JSON list of C-alpha atoms in Angstrom, two decimals:
[
{"chain": "A", "resi": 1, "resn": "ARG", "atom": "CA", "xyz": [-96.94, 297.84, -27.21]},
{"chain": "A", "resi": 2, "resn": "GLN", "atom": "CA", "xyz": [-97.67, 301.17, -25.91]},
{"chain": "A", "resi": 3, "resn": "THR", "atom": "CA", "xyz": [-97.37, 301.63, -22.23]},
{"chain": "A", "resi": 4, "resn": "GLY", "atom": "CA", "xyz": [-98.12, 305.25, -21.99]},
{"chain": "A", "resi": 5, "resn": "ALA", "atom": "CA", "xyz": [-101.01, 307.48, -22.83]},
{"chain": "A", "resi": 6, "resn": "PRO", "atom": "CA", "xyz": [-102.54, 307.43, -26.26]},
{"chain": "A", "resi": 7, "resn": "GLY", "atom": "CA", "xyz": [-100.71, 309.70, -28.71]},
{"chain": "A", "resi": 8, "resn": "VAL", "atom": "CA", "xyz": [-97.48, 309.56, -26.74]},
{"chain": "A", "resi": 9, "resn": "PRO", "atom": "CA", "xyz": [-94.89, 307.51, -28.48]},
{"chain": "A", "resi": 10, "resn": "SER", "atom": "CA", "xyz": [-93.37, 304.69, -26.62]},
{"chain": "A", "resi": 11, "resn": "PRO", "atom": "CA", "xyz": [-89.89, 305.18, -25.12]},
{"chain": "A", "resi": 12, "resn": "GLN", "atom": "CA", "xyz": [-88.59, 302.18, -27.04]},
{"chain": "A", "resi": 13, "resn": "PRO", "atom": "CA", "xyz": [-88.22, 303.95, -30.41]},
{"chain": "A", "resi": 14, "resn": "ASP", "atom": "CA", "xyz": [-86.53, 306.91, -28.68]},
{"chain": "A", "resi": 15, "resn": "VAL", "atom": "CA", "xyz": [-84.01, 304.62, -27.04]},
{"chain": "A", "resi": 16, "resn": "THR", "atom": "CA", "xyz": [-83.43, 302.84, -30.32]},
{"chain": "A", "resi": 17, "resn": "MET", "atom": "CA", "xyz": [-83.01, 306.14, -32.13]},
{"chain": "A", "resi": 18, "resn": "LEU", "atom": "CA", "xyz": [-80.68, 307.49, -29.45]},
{"chain": "A", "resi": 19, "resn": "SER", "atom": "CA", "xyz": [-78.73, 304.25, -29.50]},
{"chain": "A", "resi": 20, "resn": "ARG", "atom": "CA", "xyz": [-78.46, 304.43, -33.27]},
{"chain": "A", "resi": 21, "resn": "LEU", "atom": "CA", "xyz": [-77.41, 308.11, -33.14]},
{"chain": "A", "resi": 22, "resn": "LEU", "atom": "CA", "xyz": [-74.84, 307.27, -30.46]},
{"chain": "A", "resi": 23, "resn": "LYS", "atom": "CA", "xyz": [-73.44, 304.44, -32.58]},
{"chain": "A", "resi": 24, "resn": "GLU", "atom": "CA", "xyz": [-73.30, 306.72, -35.65]},
{"chain": "A", "resi": 25, "resn": "HIS", "atom": "CA", "xyz": [-71.60, 309.41, -33.60]},
{"chain": "A", "resi": 26, "resn": "GLN", "atom": "CA", "xyz": [-69.08, 306.92, -32.20]},
{"chain": "A", "resi": 27, "resn": "ALA", "atom": "CA", "xyz": [-68.46, 305.51, -35.70]},
{"chain": "A", "resi": 28, "resn": "LYS", "atom": "CA", "xyz": [-67.86, 309.03, -37.09]},
{"chain": "A", "resi": 29, "resn": "GLN", "atom": "CA", "xyz": [-65.62, 309.80, -34.12]},
{"chain": "A", "resi": 30, "resn": "ASN", "atom": "CA", "xyz": [-63.63, 306.62, -34.73]},
{"chain": "A", "resi": 31, "resn": "GLU", "atom": "CA", "xyz": [-63.33, 307.50, -38.43]},
{"chain": "A", "resi": 32, "resn": "ARG", "atom": "CA", "xyz": [-62.08, 310.98, -37.48]},
{"chain": "A", "resi": 33, "resn": "LYS", "atom": "CA", "xyz": [-59.60, 309.48, -35.00]},
{"chain": "A", "resi": 34, "resn": "GLU", "atom": "CA", "xyz": [-58.36, 307.04, -37.62]},
{"chain": "A", "resi": 35, "resn": "LEU", "atom": "CA", "xyz": [-58.08, 309.82, -40.20]},
{"chain": "A", "resi": 36, "resn": "GLN", "atom": "CA", "xyz": [-56.32, 312.02, -37.67]},
{"chain": "A", "resi": 37, "resn": "GLU", "atom": "CA", "xyz": [-53.96, 309.16, -36.75]},
{"chain": "A", "resi": 38, "resn": "LYS", "atom": "CA", "xyz": [-53.29, 308.49, -40.44]},
{"chain": "A", "resi": 39, "resn": "ARG", "atom": "CA", "xyz": [-52.54, 312.17, -41.05]},
{"chain": "A", "resi": 40, "resn": "ARG", "atom": "CA", "xyz": [-50.30, 312.25, -37.95]},
{"chain": "A", "resi": 41, "resn": "ARG", "atom": "CA", "xyz": [-48.33, 309.24, -39.26]},
{"chain": "A", "resi": 42, "resn": "GLU", "atom": "CA", "xyz": [-48.08, 310.86, -42.70]},
{"chain": "A", "resi": 43, "resn": "ALA", "atom": "CA", "xyz": [-46.88, 314.12, -41.11]},
{"chain": "A", "resi": 44, "resn": "ILE", "atom": "CA", "xyz": [-44.28, 312.23, -39.07]},
{"chain": "A", "resi": 45, "resn": "THR", "atom": "CA", "xyz": [-43.14, 310.36, -42.18]},
{"chain": "A", "resi": 46, "resn": "ALA", "atom": "CA", "xyz": [-42.94, 313.60, -44.17]},
{"chain": "A", "resi": 47, "resn": "ALA", "atom": "CA", "xyz": [-41.05, 315.35, -41.37]},
{"chain": "A", "resi": 48, "resn": "THR", "atom": "CA", "xyz": [-38.65, 312.41, -41.13]},
{"chain": "A", "resi": 49, "resn": "CYS", "atom": "CA", "xyz": [-38.06, 312.50, -44.89]},
{"chain": "A", "resi": 50, "resn": "LEU", "atom": "CA", "xyz": [-37.50, 316.25, -44.78]},
{"chain": "A", "resi": 51, "resn": "THR", "atom": "CA", "xyz": [-35.09, 315.94, -41.86]},
{"chain": "A", "resi": 52, "resn": "GLU", "atom": "CA", "xyz": [-33.16, 313.18, -43.61]},
{"chain": "A", "resi": 53, "resn": "ALA", "atom": "CA", "xyz": [-33.01, 315.23, -46.82]},
{"chain": "A", "resi": 54, "resn": "LEU", "atom": "CA", "xyz": [-31.73, 318.27, -44.94]},
{"chain": "A", "resi": 55, "resn": "VAL", "atom": "CA", "xyz": [-29.15, 316.21, -43.06]},
{"chain": "A", "resi": 56, "resn": "ASP", "atom": "CA", "xyz": [-28.04, 314.53, -46.29]},
{"chain": "A", "resi": 57, "resn": "HIS", "atom": "CA", "xyz": [-27.72, 317.93, -47.95]},
{"chain": "A", "resi": 58, "resn": "LEU", "atom": "CA", "xyz": [-25.71, 319.25, -45.03]},
{"chain": "A", "resi": 59, "resn": "ASN", "atom": "CA", "xyz": [-23.59, 316.10, -44.94]},
{"chain": "A", "resi": 60, "resn": "VAL", "atom": "CA", "xyz": [-22.68, 316.58, -48.59]},
{"chain": "A", "resi": 61, "resn": "GLY", "atom": "CA", "xyz": [-21.47, 320.09, -47.80]},
{"chain": "A", "resi": 62, "resn": "VAL", "atom": "CA", "xyz": [-19.62, 318.91, -44.71]},
{"chain": "A", "resi": 63, "resn": "ALA", "atom": "CA", "xyz": [-18.05, 316.04, -46.62]},
{"chain": "A", "resi": 64, "resn": "GLN", "atom": "CA", "xyz": [-16.94, 318.43, -49.37]},
{"chain": "A", "resi": 65, "resn": "ALA", "atom": "CA", "xyz": [-15.49, 320.82, -46.80]},
{"chain": "A", "resi": 66, "resn": "TYR", "atom": "CA", "xyz": [-13.68, 317.92, -45.13]},
{"chain": "A", "resi": 67, "resn": "MET", "atom": "CA", "xyz": [-12.24, 316.76, -48.45]},
{"chain": "A", "resi": 68, "resn": "ASN", "atom": "CA", "xyz": [-11.16, 320.32, -49.27]},
{"chain": "A", "resi": 69, "resn": "GLN", "atom": "CA", "xyz": [-9.50, 320.61, -45.86]},
{"chain": "A", "resi": 70, "resn": "ARG", "atom": "CA", "xyz": [-7.63, 317.33, -46.41]},
{"chain": "A", "resi": 71, "resn": "LYS", "atom": "CA", "xyz": [-6.46, 318.55, -49.83]},
{"chain": "A", "resi": 72, "resn": "LEU", "atom": "CA", "xyz": [-5.34, 321.85, -48.31]},
{"chain": "A", "resi": 73, "resn": "ASP", "atom": "CA", "xyz": [-3.46, 320.03, -45.53]},
{"chain": "A", "resi": 74, "resn": "HIS", "atom": "CA", "xyz": [-1.72, 317.87, -48.12]},
{"chain": "A", "resi": 75, "resn": "GLU", "atom": "CA", "xyz": [-0.84, 320.93, -50.23]},
{"chain": "A", "resi": 76, "resn": "VAL", "atom": "CA", "xyz": [0.50, 322.74, -47.14]},
{"chain": "A", "resi": 77, "resn": "LYS", "atom": "CA", "xyz": [2.74, 319.77, -46.26]},
{"chain": "A", "resi": 78, "resn": "THR", "atom": "CA", "xyz": [3.97, 319.57, -49.85]},
{"chain": "A", "resi": 79, "resn": "LEU", "atom": "CA", "xyz": [4.64, 323.30, -49.89]},
{"chain": "A", "resi": 80, "resn": "GLN", "atom": "CA", "xyz": [6.53, 323.07, -46.58]},
{"chain": "A", "resi": 81, "resn": "VAL", "atom": "CA", "xyz": [8.74, 320.29, -47.96]},
{"chain": "A", "resi": 82, "resn": "GLN", "atom": "CA", "xyz": [9.36, 322.23, -51.17]},
{"chain": "A", "resi": 83, "resn": "ALA", "atom": "CA", "xyz": [10.11, 325.43, -49.22]},
{"chain": "A", "resi": 84, "resn": "ALA", "atom": "CA", "xyz": [12.63, 323.55, -47.06]},
{"chain": "A", "resi": 85, "resn": "GLN", "atom": "CA", "xyz": [14.27, 322.09, -50.18]},
{"chain": "A", "resi": 86, "resn": "PHE", "atom": "CA", "xyz": [14.36, 325.53, -51.80]},
{"chain": "A", "resi": 87, "resn": "ALA", "atom": "CA", "xyz": [15.89, 327.06, -48.67]},
{"chain": "A", "resi": 88, "resn": "LYS", "atom": "CA", "xyz": [18.57, 324.33, -48.65]},
{"chain": "A", "resi": 89, "resn": "GLN", "atom": "CA", "xyz": [19.30, 324.83, -52.35]},
{"chain": "A", "resi": 90, "resn": "THR", "atom": "CA", "xyz": [19.40, 328.60, -51.89]},
{"chain": "A", "resi": 91, "resn": "GLY", "atom": "CA", "xyz": [21.91, 328.15, -49.06]},
{"chain": "A", "resi": 92, "resn": "GLN", "atom": "CA", "xyz": [24.06, 326.02, -51.37]},
{"chain": "A", "resi": 93, "resn": "TRP", "atom": "CA", "xyz": [23.86, 328.67, -54.09]},
{"chain": "A", "resi": 94, "resn": "ILE", "atom": "CA", "xyz": [24.82, 331.39, -51.61]},
{"chain": "A", "resi": 95, "resn": "GLY", "atom": "CA", "xyz": [27.81, 329.27, -50.53]},
{"chain": "A", "resi": 96, "resn": "MET", "atom": "CA", "xyz": [28.84, 328.79, -54.14]},
{"chain": "A", "resi": 97, "resn": "VAL", "atom": "CA", "xyz": [28.57, 332.53, -54.85]},
{"chain": "A", "resi": 98, "resn": "GLU", "atom": "CA", "xyz": [30.61, 333.34, -51.73]},
{"chain": "A", "resi": 99, "resn": "ASN", "atom": "CA", "xyz": [33.26, 330.82, -52.79]},
{"chain": "A", "resi": 100, "resn": "PHE", "atom": "CA", "xyz": [33.28, 332.33, -56.28]},
{"chain": "A", "resi": 101, "resn": "ASN", "atom": "CA", "xyz": [33.68, 335.83, -54.82]},
{"chain": "A", "resi": 102, "resn": "GLN", "atom": "CA", "xyz": [36.53, 334.60, -52.63]},
{"chain": "A", "resi": 103, "resn": "ALA", "atom": "CA", "xyz": [38.20, 333.03, -55.68]},
{"chain": "A", "resi": 104, "resn": "LEU", "atom": "CA", "xyz": [37.83, 336.30, -57.57]},
{"chain": "A", "resi": 105, "resn": "LYS", "atom": "CA", "xyz": [39.41, 338.16, -54.66]},
{"chain": "A", "resi": 106, "resn": "GLU", "atom": "CA", "xyz": [42.28, 335.68, -54.63]},
{"chain": "A", "resi": 107, "resn": "ILE", "atom": "CA", "xyz": [42.71, 336.10, -58.38]},
{"chain": "A", "resi": 108, "resn": "GLY", "atom": "CA", "xyz": [42.79, 339.86, -57.83]},
{"chain": "A", "resi": 109, "resn": "ASP", "atom": "CA", "xyz": [45.36, 339.35, -55.07]},
{"chain": "A", "resi": 110, "resn": "VAL", "atom": "CA", "xyz": [47.49, 337.16, -57.37]},
{"chain": "A", "resi": 111, "resn": "LYS", "atom": "CA", "xyz": [47.19, 339.77, -60.11]},
{"chain": "A", "resi": 112, "resn": "ASN", "atom": "CA", "xyz": [48.34, 342.50, -57.73]},
{"chain": "A", "resi": 113, "resn": "TRP", "atom": "CA", "xyz": [51.16, 340.25, -56.50]},
{"chain": "A", "resi": 114, "resn": "ALA", "atom": "CA", "xyz": [52.20, 339.55, -60.10]},
{"chain": "A", "resi": 115, "resn": "ARG", "atom": "CA", "xyz": [52.12, 343.28, -60.88]},
{"chain": "A", "resi": 116, "resn": "SER", "atom": "CA", "xyz": [54.29, 343.98, -57.84]},
{"chain": "A", "resi": 117, "resn": "ILE", "atom": "CA", "xyz": [56.75, 341.26, -58.86]},
{"chain": "A", "resi": 118, "resn": "LYS", "atom": "CA", "xyz": [56.83, 342.65, -62.40]},
{"chain": "A", "resi": 119, "resn": "LEU", "atom": "CA", "xyz": [57.58, 346.15, -61.16]},
{"chain": "A", "resi": 120, "resn": "ASP", "atom": "CA", "xyz": [60.24, 344.81, -58.81]},
{"chain": "A", "resi": 121, "resn": "MET", "atom": "CA", "xyz": [61.78, 342.81, -61.65]},
{"chain": "A", "resi": 122, "resn": "ARG", "atom": "CA", "xyz": [61.85, 345.91, -63.88]},
{"chain": "A", "resi": 123, "resn": "THR", "atom": "CA", "xyz": [63.49, 347.83, -61.11]},
{"chain": "A", "resi": 124, "resn": "ILE", "atom": "CA", "xyz": [66.08, 345.08, -60.64]},
{"chain": "A", "resi": 125, "resn": "ALA", "atom": "CA", "xyz": [66.59, 344.77, -64.42]},
{"chain": "A", "resi": 126, "resn": "THR", "atom": "CA", "xyz": [67.04, 348.50, -64.76]},
{"chain": "A", "resi": 127, "resn": "ALA", "atom": "CA", "xyz": [69.48, 348.53, -61.88]},
{"chain": "A", "resi": 128, "resn": "LEU", "atom": "CA", "xyz": [71.45, 345.62, -63.32]},
{"chain": "A", "resi": 129, "resn": "ASP", "atom": "CA", "xyz": [71.44, 347.23, -66.74]},
{"chain": "A", "resi": 130, "resn": "TYR", "atom": "CA", "xyz": [72.65, 350.47, -65.21]},
{"chain": "A", "resi": 131, "resn": "VAL", "atom": "CA", "xyz": [75.40, 348.64, -63.31]},
{"chain": "A", "resi": 132, "resn": "TYR", "atom": "CA", "xyz": [76.41, 346.65, -66.40]},
{"chain": "A", "resi": 133, "resn": "LYS", "atom": "CA", "xyz": [76.57, 349.76, -68.58]},
{"chain": "A", "resi": 134, "resn": "GLY", "atom": "CA", "xyz": [78.49, 351.54, -65.87]},
{"chain": "A", "resi": 135, "resn": "GLN", "atom": "CA", "xyz": [81.03, 348.73, -65.75]},
{"chain": "A", "resi": 136, "resn": "LEU", "atom": "CA", "xyz": [81.45, 348.78, -69.48]},
{"chain": "A", "resi": 137, "resn": "GLN", "atom": "CA", "xyz": [82.17, 352.48, -69.52]},
{"chain": "A", "resi": 138, "resn": "SER", "atom": "CA", "xyz": [84.65, 352.34, -66.68]},
{"chain": "A", "resi": 139, "resn": "ALA", "atom": "CA", "xyz": [86.54, 349.35, -68.07]},
{"chain": "A", "resi": 140, "resn": "PRO", "atom": "CA", "xyz": [89.69, 350.17, -70.12]},
{"chain": "A", "resi": 141, "resn": "SER", "atom": "CA", "xyz": [89.44, 349.45, -73.70]}
]
C-alpha cells in the first residue's frame, strides 16, 4: 500500500522503525535505571556496612577505655582506703614512739633521782661515821 509517489517509501515503515527504536531506547533506559538503582542500593549497603564496622571498631575502643577507667577508679578507691589505714597506723606508731621516749625520759629522771639519793646517803653516812668516830675518840677509856 503505497500512498505516495513511486520510489518514495511509505510512512508506515518509518513509523514502525521509529516506534521500534523508541521502544529499544526506552528498554535500554530502563535497564540503565535498574542498573543504576541496583548500584545505588549496593553503595548504600556498602556504606552502611562500613559505617557499622567503623562504629563497632570505635565502640570497642570506647568500651576498653570505659573498662580501664572503671579499673582505675576502683584502684584509686582502694589506694585511698589503704592510705587512710596507713596514716592511722603511722599515727599509732608515732604515739608509741612518743610514749617510749617519755618512758626513757622518766627512766633517766629516776636514774638521776637515784644518783642524787645515793650521793645524799654517802654524805649522811660519812657524816654519821665522822660523828661516831668523833664520839669514840672523845669518850674516856
